Short mmCIF file of C-alpha atoms in Angstrom, two decimals:
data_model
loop_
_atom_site.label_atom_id
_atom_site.label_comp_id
_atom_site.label_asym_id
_atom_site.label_seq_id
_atom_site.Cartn_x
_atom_site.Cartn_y
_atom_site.Cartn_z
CA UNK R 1 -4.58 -110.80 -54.19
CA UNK R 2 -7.97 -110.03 -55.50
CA UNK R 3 -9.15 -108.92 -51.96
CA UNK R 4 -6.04 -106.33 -51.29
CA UNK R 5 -7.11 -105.40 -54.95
CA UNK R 6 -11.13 -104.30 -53.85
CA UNK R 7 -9.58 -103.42 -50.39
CA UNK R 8 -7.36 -101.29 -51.48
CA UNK R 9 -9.70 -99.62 -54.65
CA UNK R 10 -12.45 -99.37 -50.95
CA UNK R 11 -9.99 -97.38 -49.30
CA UNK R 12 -9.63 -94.71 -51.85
CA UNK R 13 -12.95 -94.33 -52.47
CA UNK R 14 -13.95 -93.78 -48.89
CA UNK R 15 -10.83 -91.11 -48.36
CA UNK R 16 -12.52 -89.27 -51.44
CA UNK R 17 -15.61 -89.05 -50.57
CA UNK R 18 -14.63 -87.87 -46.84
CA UNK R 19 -12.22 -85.07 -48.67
CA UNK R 20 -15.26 -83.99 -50.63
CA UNK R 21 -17.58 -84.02 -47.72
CA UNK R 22 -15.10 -81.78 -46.16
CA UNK R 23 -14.44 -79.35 -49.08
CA UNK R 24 -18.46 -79.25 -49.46
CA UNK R 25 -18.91 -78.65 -45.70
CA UNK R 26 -16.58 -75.61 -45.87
CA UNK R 27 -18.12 -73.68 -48.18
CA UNK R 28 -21.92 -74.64 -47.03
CA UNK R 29 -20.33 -73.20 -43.56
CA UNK R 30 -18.93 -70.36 -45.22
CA UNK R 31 -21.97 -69.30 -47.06
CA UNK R 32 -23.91 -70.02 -43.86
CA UNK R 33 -21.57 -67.63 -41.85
CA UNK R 34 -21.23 -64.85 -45.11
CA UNK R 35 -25.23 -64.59 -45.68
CA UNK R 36 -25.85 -64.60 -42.18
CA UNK R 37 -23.33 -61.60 -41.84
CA UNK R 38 -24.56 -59.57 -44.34
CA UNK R 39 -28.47 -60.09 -43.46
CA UNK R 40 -28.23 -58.87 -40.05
CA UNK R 41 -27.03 -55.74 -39.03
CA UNK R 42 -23.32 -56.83 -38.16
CA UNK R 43 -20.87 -54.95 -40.80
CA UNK R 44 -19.11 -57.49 -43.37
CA UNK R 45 -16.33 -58.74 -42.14
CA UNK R 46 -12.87 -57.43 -43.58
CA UNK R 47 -11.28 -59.39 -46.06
CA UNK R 48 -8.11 -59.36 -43.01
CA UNK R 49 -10.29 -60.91 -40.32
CA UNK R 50 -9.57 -64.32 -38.94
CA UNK R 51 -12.56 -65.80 -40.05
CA UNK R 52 -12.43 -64.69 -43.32
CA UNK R 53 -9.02 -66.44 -43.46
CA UNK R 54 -10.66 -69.43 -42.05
CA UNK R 55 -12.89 -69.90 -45.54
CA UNK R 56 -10.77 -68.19 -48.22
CA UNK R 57 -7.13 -68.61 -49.85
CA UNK R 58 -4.76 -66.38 -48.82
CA UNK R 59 -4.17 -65.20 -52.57
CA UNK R 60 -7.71 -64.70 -53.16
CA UNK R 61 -7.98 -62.26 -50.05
CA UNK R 62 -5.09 -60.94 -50.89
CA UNK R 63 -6.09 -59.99 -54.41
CA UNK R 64 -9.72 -58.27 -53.11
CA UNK R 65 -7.91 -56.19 -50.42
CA UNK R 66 -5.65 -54.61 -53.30
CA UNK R 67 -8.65 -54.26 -55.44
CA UNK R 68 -10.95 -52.91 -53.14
CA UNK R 69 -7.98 -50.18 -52.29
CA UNK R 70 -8.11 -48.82 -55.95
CA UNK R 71 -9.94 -45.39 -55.99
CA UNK R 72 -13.19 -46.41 -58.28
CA UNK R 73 -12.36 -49.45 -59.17
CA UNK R 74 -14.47 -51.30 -62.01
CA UNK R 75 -13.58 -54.78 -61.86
CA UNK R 76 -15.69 -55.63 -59.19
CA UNK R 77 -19.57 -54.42 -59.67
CA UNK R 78 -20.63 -56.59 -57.20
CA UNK R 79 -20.15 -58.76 -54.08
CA UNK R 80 -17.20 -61.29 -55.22
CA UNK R 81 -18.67 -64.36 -52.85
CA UNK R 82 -22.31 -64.22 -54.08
CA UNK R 83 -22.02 -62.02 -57.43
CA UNK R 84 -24.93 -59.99 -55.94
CA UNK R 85 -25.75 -56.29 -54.33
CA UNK R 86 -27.89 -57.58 -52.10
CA UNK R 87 -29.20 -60.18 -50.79
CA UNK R 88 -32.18 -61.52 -48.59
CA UNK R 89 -32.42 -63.05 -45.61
CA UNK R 90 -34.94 -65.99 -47.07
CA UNK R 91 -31.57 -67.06 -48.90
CA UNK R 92 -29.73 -68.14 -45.82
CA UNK R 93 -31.96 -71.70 -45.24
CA UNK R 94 -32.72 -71.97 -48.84
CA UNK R 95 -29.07 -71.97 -49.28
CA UNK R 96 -28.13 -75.14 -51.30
CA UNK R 97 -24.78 -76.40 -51.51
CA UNK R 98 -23.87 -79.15 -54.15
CA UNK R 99 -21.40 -82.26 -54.03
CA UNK R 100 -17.59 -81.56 -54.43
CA UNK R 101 -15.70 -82.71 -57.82
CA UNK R 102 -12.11 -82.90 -58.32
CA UNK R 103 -10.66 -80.74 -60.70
CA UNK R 104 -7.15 -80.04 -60.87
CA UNK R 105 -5.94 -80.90 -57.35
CA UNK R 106 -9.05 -79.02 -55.70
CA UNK R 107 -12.73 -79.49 -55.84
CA UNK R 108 -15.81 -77.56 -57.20
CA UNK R 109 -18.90 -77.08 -55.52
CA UNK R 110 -22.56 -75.99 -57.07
CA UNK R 111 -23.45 -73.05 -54.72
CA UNK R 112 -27.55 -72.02 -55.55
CA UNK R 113 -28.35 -68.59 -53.94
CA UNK R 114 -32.13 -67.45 -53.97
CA UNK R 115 -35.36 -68.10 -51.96
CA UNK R 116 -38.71 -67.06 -52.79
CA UNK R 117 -40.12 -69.63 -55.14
CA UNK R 118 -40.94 -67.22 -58.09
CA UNK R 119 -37.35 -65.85 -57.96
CA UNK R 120 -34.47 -68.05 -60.29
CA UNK R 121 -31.82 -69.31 -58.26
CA UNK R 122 -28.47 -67.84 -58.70
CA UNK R 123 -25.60 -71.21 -59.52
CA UNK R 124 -22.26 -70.43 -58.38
CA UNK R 125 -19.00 -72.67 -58.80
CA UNK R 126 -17.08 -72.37 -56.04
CA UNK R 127 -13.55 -73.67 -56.38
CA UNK R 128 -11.58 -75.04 -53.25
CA UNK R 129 -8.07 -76.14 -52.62
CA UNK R 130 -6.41 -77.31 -49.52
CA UNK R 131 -3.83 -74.46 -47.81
CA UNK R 132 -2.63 -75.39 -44.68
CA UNK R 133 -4.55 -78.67 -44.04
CA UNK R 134 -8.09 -76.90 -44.96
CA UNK R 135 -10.49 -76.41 -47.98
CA UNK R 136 -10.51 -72.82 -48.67
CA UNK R 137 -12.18 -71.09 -51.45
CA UNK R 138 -9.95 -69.60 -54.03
CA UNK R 139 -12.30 -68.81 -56.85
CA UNK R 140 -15.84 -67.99 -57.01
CA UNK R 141 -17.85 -68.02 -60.87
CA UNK R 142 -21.42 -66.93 -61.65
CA UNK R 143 -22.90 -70.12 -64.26
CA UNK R 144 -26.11 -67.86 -64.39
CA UNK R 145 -24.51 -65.16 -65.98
CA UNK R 146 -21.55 -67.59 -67.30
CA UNK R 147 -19.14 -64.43 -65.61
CA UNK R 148 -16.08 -64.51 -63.15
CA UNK R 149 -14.54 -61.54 -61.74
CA UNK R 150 -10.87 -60.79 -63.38
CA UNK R 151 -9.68 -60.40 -59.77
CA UNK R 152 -6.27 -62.40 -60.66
CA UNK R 153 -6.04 -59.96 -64.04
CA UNK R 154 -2.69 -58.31 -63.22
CA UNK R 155 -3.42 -55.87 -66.00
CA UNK R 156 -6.69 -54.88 -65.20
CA UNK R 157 -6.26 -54.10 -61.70
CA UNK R 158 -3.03 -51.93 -62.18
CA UNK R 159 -4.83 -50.18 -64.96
CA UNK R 160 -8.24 -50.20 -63.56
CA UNK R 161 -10.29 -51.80 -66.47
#
């Protein structure tokens, strides 16, 4: 009995810590893909495209498109994915992607954004949940400047504040 006991206890462990590789994978891809984008000379993709889709919850996107359609909009100073205007190319193999945690039925992921030794490296907490069999970012916060984006903030995106 013992044995089914630590096989059993085994079992779960392994299946978590191949669900977090995956979650962790996903976004290390996605940044990958994102920072690439935006350092060349490609224009970013639109929040519509498949392979945005392919990295991000279909809320989320949905919520950015809306908010990006408001005429000056103010909720959104900056890029929503890296909480940046711009961005250097040094960051895309500097990029450093953390180990998933469970919280709440998803996971979040450390993201640190930055390159050049002297500069401070930007934490992010990404937040994941499986929709339709994948990890897909939902949520993205800046720990840096402990600030998220009100982009679920009914009120302030039909008022504009």
């Amino acid at each position: 009995m013992r044995i089914f006991i630590i096989l059993a206890v085994s079992l779960l462990a392994a299946c978590s810590a191949n669900t977090n590789q995956q979650a962790g994978q996903q976004v290390k891809e996605f940044y990958g893909f994102y920072l690439s984008t935006f350092a060349g000379d490609t224009p970013p993709p639109k929040y519509d495209s498949a392979v945005m889709k392919k990295y991000i919850a279909g809320e989320t996107l949905k919520q950015l498109g809306m908010i990006y359609k408001i005429p000056e909009q103010e909720l959104l100073g900056s890029d929503y994915f890296t909480y940046t205007q711009d961005y250097d190319a040094a960051w895309i193999p500097a990029l450093k992607v953390g180990e998933a945690h469970d919280l709440m039925g998803g996971k979040v992921i450390n993201v640190w954004l930055g390159g050049a030794p002297e500069e401070e490296l930007l934490l992010l907490e990404v937040f994941v949940r499986k929709e339709a069999g994948t990890w897909k970012i939902y949520r993205v916060r800046d720990v840096t400047n402990n600030y998220e984006a009100p982009i679920f903030s009914a009120g302030r995106i039909q008022y504009g504040w």
